[in-house]
CSV table of C-alpha atoms in Angstrom, one decimal:
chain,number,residue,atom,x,y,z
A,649,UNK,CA,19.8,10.1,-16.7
A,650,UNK,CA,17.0,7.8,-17.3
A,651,UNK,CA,14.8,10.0,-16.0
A,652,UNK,CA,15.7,12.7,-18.6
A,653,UNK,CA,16.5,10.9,-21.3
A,654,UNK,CA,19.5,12.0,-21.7
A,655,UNK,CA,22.3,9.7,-23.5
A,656,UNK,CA,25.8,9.5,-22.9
A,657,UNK,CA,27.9,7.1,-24.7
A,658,UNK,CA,27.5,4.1,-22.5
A,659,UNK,CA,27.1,1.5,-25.4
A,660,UNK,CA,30.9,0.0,-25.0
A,661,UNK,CA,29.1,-1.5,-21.9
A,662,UNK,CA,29.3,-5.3,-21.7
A,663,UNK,CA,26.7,-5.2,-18.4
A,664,UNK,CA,25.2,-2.6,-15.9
A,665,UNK,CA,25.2,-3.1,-12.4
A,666,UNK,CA,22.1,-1.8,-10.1
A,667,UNK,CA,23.0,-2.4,-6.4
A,668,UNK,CA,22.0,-0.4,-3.3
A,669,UNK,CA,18.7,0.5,-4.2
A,670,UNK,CA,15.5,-1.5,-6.1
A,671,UNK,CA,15.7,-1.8,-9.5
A,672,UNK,CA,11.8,-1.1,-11.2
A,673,UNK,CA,10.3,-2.1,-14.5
A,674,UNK,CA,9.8,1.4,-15.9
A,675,UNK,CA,13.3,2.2,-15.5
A,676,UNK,CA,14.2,-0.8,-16.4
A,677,UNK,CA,12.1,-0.2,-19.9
A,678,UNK,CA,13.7,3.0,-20.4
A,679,UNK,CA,17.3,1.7,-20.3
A,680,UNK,CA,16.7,-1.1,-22.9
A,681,UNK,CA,14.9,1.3,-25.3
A,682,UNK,CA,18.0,3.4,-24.6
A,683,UNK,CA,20.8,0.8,-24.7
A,684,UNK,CA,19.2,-2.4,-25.9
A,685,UNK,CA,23.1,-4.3,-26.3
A,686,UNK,CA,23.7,-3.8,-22.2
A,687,UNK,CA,22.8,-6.2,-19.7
A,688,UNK,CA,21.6,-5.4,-16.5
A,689,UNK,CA,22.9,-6.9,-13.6
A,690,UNK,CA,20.3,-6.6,-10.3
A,691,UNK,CA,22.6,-7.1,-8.1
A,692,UNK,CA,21.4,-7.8,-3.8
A,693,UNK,CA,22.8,-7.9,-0.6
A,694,UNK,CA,24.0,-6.8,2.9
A,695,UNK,CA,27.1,-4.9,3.9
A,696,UNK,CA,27.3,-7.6,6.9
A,697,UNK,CA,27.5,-10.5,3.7
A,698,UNK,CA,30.2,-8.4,2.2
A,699,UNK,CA,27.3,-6.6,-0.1
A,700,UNK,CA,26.4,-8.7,-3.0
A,701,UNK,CA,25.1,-12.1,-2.4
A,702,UNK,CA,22.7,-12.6,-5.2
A,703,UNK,CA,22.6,-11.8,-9.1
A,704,UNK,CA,20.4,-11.5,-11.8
A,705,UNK,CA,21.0,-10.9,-15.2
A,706,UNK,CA,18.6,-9.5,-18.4
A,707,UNK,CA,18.5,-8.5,-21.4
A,708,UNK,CA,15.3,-7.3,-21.9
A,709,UNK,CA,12.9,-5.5,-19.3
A,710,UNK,CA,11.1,-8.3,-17.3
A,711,UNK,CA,7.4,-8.8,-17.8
A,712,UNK,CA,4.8,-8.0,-15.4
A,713,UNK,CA,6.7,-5.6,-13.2
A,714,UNK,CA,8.6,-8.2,-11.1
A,715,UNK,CA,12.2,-7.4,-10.8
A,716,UNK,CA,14.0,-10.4,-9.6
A,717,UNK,CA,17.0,-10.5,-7.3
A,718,UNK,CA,18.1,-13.4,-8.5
A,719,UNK,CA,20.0,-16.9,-6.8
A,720,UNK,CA,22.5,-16.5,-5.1
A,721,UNK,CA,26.2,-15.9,-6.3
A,722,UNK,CA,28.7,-18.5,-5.6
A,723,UNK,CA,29.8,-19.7,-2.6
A,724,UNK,CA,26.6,-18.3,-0.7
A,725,UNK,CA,23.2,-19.6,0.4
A,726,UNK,CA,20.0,-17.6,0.6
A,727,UNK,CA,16.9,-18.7,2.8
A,728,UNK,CA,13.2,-17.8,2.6
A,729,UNK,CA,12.4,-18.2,6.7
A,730,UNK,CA,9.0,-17.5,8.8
A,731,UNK,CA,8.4,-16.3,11.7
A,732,UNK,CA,8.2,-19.4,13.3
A,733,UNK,CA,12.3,-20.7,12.0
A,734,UNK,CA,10.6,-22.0,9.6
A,735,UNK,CA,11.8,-22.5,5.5
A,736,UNK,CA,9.2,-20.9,3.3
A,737,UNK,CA,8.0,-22.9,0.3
A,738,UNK,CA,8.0,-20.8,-3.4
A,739,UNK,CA,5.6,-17.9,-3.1
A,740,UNK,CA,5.3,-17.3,0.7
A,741,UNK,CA,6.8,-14.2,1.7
A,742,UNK,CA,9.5,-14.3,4.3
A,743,UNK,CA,12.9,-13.2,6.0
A,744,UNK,CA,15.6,-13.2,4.2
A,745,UNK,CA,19.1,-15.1,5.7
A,746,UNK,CA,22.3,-15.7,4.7
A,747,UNK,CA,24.9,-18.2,5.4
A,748,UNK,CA,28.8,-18.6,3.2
A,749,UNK,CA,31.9,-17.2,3.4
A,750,UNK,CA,30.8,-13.4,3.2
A,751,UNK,CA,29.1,-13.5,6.2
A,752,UNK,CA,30.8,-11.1,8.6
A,753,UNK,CA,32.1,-11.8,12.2
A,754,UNK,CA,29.0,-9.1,14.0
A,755,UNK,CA,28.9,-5.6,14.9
A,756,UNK,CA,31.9,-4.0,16.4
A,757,UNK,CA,31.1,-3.2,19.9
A,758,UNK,CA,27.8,-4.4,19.4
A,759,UNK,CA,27.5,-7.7,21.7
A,760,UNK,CA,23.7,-7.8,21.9
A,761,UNK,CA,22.5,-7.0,18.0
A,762,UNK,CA,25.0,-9.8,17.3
A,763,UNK,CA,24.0,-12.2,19.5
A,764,UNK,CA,20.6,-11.4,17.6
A,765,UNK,CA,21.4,-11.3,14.0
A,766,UNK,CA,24.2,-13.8,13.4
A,767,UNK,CA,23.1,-17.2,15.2
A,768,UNK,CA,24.4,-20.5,14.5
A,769,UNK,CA,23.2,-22.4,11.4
A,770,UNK,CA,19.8,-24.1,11.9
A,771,UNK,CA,19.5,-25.7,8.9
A,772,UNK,CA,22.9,-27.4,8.2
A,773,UNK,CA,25.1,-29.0,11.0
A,774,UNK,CA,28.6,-27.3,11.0
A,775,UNK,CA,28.1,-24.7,8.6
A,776,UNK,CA,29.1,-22.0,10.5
A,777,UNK,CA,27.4,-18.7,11.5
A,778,UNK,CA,23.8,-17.3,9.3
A,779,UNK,CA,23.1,-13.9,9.0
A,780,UNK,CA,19.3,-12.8,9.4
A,781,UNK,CA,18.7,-9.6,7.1
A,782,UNK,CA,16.1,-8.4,8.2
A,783,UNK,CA,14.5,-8.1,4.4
A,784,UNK,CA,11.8,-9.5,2.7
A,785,UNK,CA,11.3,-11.9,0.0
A,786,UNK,CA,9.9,-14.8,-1.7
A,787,UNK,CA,11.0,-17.9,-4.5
A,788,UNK,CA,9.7,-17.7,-7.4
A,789,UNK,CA,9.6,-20.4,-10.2
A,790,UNK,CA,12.8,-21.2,-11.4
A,791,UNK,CA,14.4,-20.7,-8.3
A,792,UNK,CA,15.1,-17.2,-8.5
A,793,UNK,CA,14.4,-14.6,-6.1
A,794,UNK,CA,12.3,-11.5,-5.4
A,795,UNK,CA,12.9,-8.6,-2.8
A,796,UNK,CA,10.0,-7.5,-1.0
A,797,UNK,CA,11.3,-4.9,1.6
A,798,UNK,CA,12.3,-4.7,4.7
A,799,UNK,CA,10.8,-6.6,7.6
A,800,UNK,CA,10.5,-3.5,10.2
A,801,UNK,CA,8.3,-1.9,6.9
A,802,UNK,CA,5.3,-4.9,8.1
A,803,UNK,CA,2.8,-2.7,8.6
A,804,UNK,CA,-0.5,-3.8,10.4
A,805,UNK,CA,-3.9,-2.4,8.6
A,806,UNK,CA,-7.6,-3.3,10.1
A,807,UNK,CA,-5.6,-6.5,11.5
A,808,UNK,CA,-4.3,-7.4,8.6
A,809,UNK,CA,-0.4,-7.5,8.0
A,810,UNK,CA,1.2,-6.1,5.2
A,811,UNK,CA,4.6,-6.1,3.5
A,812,UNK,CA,4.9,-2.1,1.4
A,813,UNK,CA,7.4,-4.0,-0.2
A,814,UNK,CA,4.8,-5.7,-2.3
A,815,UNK,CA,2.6,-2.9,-2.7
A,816,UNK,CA,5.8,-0.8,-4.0
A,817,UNK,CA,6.3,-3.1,-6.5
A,818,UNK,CA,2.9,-3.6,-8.0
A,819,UNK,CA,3.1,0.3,-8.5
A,820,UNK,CA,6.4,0.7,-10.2
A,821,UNK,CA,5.2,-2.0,-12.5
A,822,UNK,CA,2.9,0.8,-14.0
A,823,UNK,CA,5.3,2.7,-17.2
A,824,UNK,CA,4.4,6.0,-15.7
A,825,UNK,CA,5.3,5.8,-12.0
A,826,UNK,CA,9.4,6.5,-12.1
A,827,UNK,CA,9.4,6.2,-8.2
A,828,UNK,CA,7.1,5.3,-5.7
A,829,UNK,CA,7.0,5.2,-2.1
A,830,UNK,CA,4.4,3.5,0.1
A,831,UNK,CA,4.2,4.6,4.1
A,832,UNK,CA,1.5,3.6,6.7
A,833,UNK,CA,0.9,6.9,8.8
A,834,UNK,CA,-1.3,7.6,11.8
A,835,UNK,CA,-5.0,9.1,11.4
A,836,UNK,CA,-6.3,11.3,13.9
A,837,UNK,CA,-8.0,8.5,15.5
A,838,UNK,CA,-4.9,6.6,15.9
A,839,UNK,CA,-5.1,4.2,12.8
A,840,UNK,CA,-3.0,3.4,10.6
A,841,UNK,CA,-3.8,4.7,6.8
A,842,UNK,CA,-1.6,3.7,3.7
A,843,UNK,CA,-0.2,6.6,2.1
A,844,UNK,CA,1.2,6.5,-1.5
A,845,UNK,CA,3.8,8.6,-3.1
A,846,UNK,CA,4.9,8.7,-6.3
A,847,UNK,CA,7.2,10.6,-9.4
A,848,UNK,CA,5.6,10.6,-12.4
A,849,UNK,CA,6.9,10.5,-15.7
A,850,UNK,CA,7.3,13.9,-17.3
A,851,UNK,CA,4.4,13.5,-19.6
A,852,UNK,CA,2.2,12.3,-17.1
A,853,UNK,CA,0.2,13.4,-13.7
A,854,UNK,CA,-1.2,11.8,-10.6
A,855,UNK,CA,-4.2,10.2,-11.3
A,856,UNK,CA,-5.3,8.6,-8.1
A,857,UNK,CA,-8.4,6.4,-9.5
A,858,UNK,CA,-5.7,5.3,-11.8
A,859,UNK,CA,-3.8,4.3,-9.4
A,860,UNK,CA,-6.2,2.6,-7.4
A,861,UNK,CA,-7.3,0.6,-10.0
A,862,UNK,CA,-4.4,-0.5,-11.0
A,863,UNK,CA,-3.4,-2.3,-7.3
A,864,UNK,CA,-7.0,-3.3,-7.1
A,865,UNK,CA,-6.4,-5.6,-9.9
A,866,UNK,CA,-3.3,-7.2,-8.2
A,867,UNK,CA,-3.8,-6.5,-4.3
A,868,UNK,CA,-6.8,-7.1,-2.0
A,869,UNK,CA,-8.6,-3.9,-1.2
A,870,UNK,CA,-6.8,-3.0,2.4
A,871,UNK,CA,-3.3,-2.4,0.7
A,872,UNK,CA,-4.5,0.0,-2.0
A,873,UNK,CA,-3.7,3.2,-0.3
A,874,UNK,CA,-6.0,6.2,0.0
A,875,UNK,CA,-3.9,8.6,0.1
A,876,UNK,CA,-1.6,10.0,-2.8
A,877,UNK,CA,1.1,12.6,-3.4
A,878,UNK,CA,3.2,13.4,-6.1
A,879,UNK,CA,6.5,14.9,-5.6
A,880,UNK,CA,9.0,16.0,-8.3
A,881,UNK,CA,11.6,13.7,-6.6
A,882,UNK,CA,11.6,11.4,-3.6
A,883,UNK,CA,14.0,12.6,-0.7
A,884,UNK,CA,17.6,10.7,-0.6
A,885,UNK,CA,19.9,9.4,2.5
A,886,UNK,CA,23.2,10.1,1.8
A,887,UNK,CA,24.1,6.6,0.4
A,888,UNK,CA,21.4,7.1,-2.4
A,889,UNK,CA,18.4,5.1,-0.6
A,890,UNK,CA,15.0,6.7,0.0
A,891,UNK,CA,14.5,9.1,3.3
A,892,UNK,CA,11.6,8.1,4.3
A,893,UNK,CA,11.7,10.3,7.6
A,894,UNK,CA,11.9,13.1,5.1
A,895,UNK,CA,8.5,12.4,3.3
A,896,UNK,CA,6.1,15.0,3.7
A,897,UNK,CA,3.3,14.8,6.0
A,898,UNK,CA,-0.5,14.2,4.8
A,899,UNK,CA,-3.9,15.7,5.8
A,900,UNK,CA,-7.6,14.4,5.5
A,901,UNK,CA,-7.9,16.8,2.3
A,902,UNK,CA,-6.0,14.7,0.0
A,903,UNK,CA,-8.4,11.9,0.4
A,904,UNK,CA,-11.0,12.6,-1.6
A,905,UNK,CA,-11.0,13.7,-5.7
A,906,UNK,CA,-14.0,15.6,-5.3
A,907,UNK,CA,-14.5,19.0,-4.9
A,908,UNK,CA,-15.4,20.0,-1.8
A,909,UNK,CA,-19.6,20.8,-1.3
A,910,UNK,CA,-20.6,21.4,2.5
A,911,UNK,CA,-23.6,19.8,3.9
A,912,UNK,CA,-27.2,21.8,2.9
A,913,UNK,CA,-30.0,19.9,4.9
A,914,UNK,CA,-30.0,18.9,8.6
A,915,UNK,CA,-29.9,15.2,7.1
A,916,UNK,CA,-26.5,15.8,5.7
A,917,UNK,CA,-25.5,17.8,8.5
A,918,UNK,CA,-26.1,14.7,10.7
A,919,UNK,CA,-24.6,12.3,8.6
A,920,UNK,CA,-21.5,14.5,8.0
A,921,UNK,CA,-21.2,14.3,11.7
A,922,UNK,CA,-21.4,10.4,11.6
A,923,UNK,CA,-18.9,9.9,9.0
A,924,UNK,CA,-16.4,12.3,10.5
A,925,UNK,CA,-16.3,10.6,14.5
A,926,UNK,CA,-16.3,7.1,12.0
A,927,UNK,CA,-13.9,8.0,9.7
A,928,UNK,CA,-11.2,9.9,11.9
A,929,UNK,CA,-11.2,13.0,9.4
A,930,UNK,CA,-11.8,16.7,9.7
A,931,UNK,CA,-13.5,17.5,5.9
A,932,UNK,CA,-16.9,15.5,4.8
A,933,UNK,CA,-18.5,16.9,1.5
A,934,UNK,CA,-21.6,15.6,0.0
A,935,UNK,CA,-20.0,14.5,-2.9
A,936,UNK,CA,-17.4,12.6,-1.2
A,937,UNK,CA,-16.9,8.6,-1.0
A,938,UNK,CA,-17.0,6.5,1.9
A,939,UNK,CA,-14.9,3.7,1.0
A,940,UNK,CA,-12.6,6.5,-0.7
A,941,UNK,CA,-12.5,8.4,2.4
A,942,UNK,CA,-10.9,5.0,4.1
A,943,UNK,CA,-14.4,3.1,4.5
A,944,UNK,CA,-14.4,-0.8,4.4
A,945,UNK,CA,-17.0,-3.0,5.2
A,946,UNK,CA,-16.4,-2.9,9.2
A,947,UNK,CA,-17.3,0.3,9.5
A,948,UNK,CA,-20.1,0.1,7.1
A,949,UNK,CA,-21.3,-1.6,9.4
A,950,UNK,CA,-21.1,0.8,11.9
A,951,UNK,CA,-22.5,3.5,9.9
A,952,UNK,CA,-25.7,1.1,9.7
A,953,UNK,CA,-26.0,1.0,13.6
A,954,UNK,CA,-24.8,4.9,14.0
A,955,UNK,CA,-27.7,5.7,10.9
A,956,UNK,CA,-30.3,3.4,13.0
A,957,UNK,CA,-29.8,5.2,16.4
A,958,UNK,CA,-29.6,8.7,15.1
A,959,UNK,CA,-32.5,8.6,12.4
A,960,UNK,CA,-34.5,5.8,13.5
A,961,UNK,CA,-34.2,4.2,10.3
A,962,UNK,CA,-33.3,0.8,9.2
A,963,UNK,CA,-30.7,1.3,6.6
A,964,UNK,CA,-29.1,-2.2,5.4
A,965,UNK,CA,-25.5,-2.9,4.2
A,966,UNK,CA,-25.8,-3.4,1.0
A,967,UNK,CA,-27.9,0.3,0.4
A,968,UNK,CA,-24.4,1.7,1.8
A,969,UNK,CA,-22.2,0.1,-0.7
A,970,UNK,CA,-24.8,1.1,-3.1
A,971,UNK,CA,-25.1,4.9,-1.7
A,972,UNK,CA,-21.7,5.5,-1.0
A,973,UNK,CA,-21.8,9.8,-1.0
A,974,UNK,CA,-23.8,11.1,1.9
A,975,UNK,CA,-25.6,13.3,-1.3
A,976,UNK,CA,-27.0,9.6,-1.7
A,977,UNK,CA,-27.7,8.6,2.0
A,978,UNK,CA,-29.2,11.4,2.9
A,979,UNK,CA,-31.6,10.9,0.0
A,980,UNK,CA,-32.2,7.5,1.3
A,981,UNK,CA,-32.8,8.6,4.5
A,982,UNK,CA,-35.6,11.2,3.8
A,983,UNK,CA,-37.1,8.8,1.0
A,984,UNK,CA,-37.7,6.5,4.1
A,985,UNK,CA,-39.2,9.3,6.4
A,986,UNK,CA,-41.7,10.5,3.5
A,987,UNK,CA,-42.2,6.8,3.1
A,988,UNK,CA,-42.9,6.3,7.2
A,989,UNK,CA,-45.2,9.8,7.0
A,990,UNK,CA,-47.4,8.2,4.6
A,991,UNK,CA,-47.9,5.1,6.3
A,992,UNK,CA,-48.7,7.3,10.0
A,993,UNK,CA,-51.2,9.2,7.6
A,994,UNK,CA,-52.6,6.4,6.1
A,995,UNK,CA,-53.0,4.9,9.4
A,996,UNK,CA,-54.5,8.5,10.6
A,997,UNK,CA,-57.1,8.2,8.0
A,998,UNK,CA,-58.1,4.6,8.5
A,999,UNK,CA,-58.8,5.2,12.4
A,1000,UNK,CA,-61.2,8.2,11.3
A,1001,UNK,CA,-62.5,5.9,9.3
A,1002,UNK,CA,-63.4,3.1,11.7
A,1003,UNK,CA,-64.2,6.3,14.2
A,1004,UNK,CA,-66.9,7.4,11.9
């Protein structure tokens, strides 16, 4: 409906609910310019809490992309917790638990999972039985909360760990994206790679330096995926939430937005070679990017030692970051050998001199 922009005559409405699934900014926008007089309720929670345990109304689309979930509805207690048991302060990311009278009795021939997932309170002496989510989330000012995704989404990228919860919501903050997804697949090396997809908005195509730019200015560099696709719609479970088993598999292809040159001089043939066993892909062209290509400054490093022991040449970190195409490297490379050829003649011509 808010995808089409279609009306129907919902304006009788006194409030909206949104429960099930993640409420985003751009859809949120589209419903207020559609039906400015309804509130939205974003409502949270686990069928083992009896479903909703935490509210938030508006009546307007929230600023800055940020949906909030809310505080918690009456009668019920929400906790921010590390990994360590610990109670998060407002900001820090963390598991989501329950406690109150929703809170079910376990899992029906279950034993073990609810031994696991409903412990005894830690927090408050006699208060009965906690449920641990298993989502993600933080405080925010206020004392209102914001869902992050789900803990078994923690991803771990060049050692560092990441909640796609947070990337996900950075990208549907952008008025364009009317869904996104964010997955961390296998390269054929065996690491992980961040892989984005998304539905645009009917007027508007996947641009991925767009994109990029866009997380860049919110995220540190190793949660900006590389890899993009666009899909008409994102696959569905049968209770509405996103199939995630059902998103289509990726290639090395899609990683680069340059059209695809092969490599014309032994130099680039050699360094094609180097970025390919460095950067676990198939494809290398000579207009392609290293750091688009999943480059970071490890493996620039790398490339300096690989560039040494192959060509014999010092090349230092920063010339990579500044030649980033192997067009540009390999230009770098052969200004040094002309450079190294003049010195050996040079050095030829000053022995014939002292000869003489």
């Amino acid at each position: 409906l808010l995808e089409t922009g279609s009306r129907v005559g919902l304006e009788d409405l006194s409030y909206f609910l949104v429960t099930g699934e993640a409420a985003t900014g751009p859809l949120l926008s589209r419903w207020f310019s559609m039906y400015p007089s309804v509130a939205v309720v974003n409502a949270y929670g686990p069928a083992e809490a009896s479903d909703d345990i935490s509210l938030h109304i508006m009546r307007e689309a929230p600023k800055g992309g940020i949906v909030p979930i809310g505080k918690p509805v009456a009668n019920m207690q929400i906790y921010v917790v590390d990994a360590l048991g610990n109670l998060c302060p407002v900001g820090v990311v963390g598991e989501l638990w329950t406690s109150g009278v929703g809170v079910g009795r376990g899992y029906l021939n279950r034993e073990d999972l609810t031994r696991e997932k409903f412990i005894d309170h830690p927090f408050v002496e006699g208060a009965g039985r906690l449920y641990k989510t298993g989502d993600l989330g933080r405080w925010l000012p206020g004392g209102i909360l914001e869902f992050m995704g789900r803990l078994d989404d923690q991803v771990k990228i060049r050692g560092y760990r990441i909640e796609l919860g947070e990337i996900e919501n950075v990208l549907s903050s952008l008025e364009n994206v009317v869904q996104c997804c964010v997955l961390a697949r296998e390269d054929t090396k065996g690491n992980n790679r961040l892989v984005g997809y998304v539905v645009m908005s009917e007027r508007d195509t996947l641009d991925k330096s767009e994109l990029q730019k866009h997380l860049k200015s919110s995220l540190p560099e190793y949660m900006v995926p590389q890899l993009w696709v666009e899909l008409e719609d994102l696959p569905l479970t049968p209770n509405g939430k996103i199939d995630k088993k059902a998103l289509p598999e990726v290639d090395d292809t899609h990683l680069s937005t340059q059209q695809y040159v092969g490599p014309r001089t032994e130099t680039e043939k050699q360094l094609v070679s180097i970025w390919q066993e460095l950067l676990g892909v198939d494809q290398v062209g000579v207009y392609d990017d290293f750091f688009e290509l999943g480059g970071h400054s490890l493996l620039a490093t790398r490339l300096v030692s690989m560039v040494r022991k192959v060509f014999d040449i010092e090349v230092s970190i920063r010339e990579v970051f500044e030649h980033t195409k192997i067009e540009g490297q390999a230009a770098l490379i052969e200004f040094f050998n002309l450079d190294l050829d003049e010195d050996e003649d040079d050095q030829e011509n000053y022995n014939e001199t002292i000869e003489i």
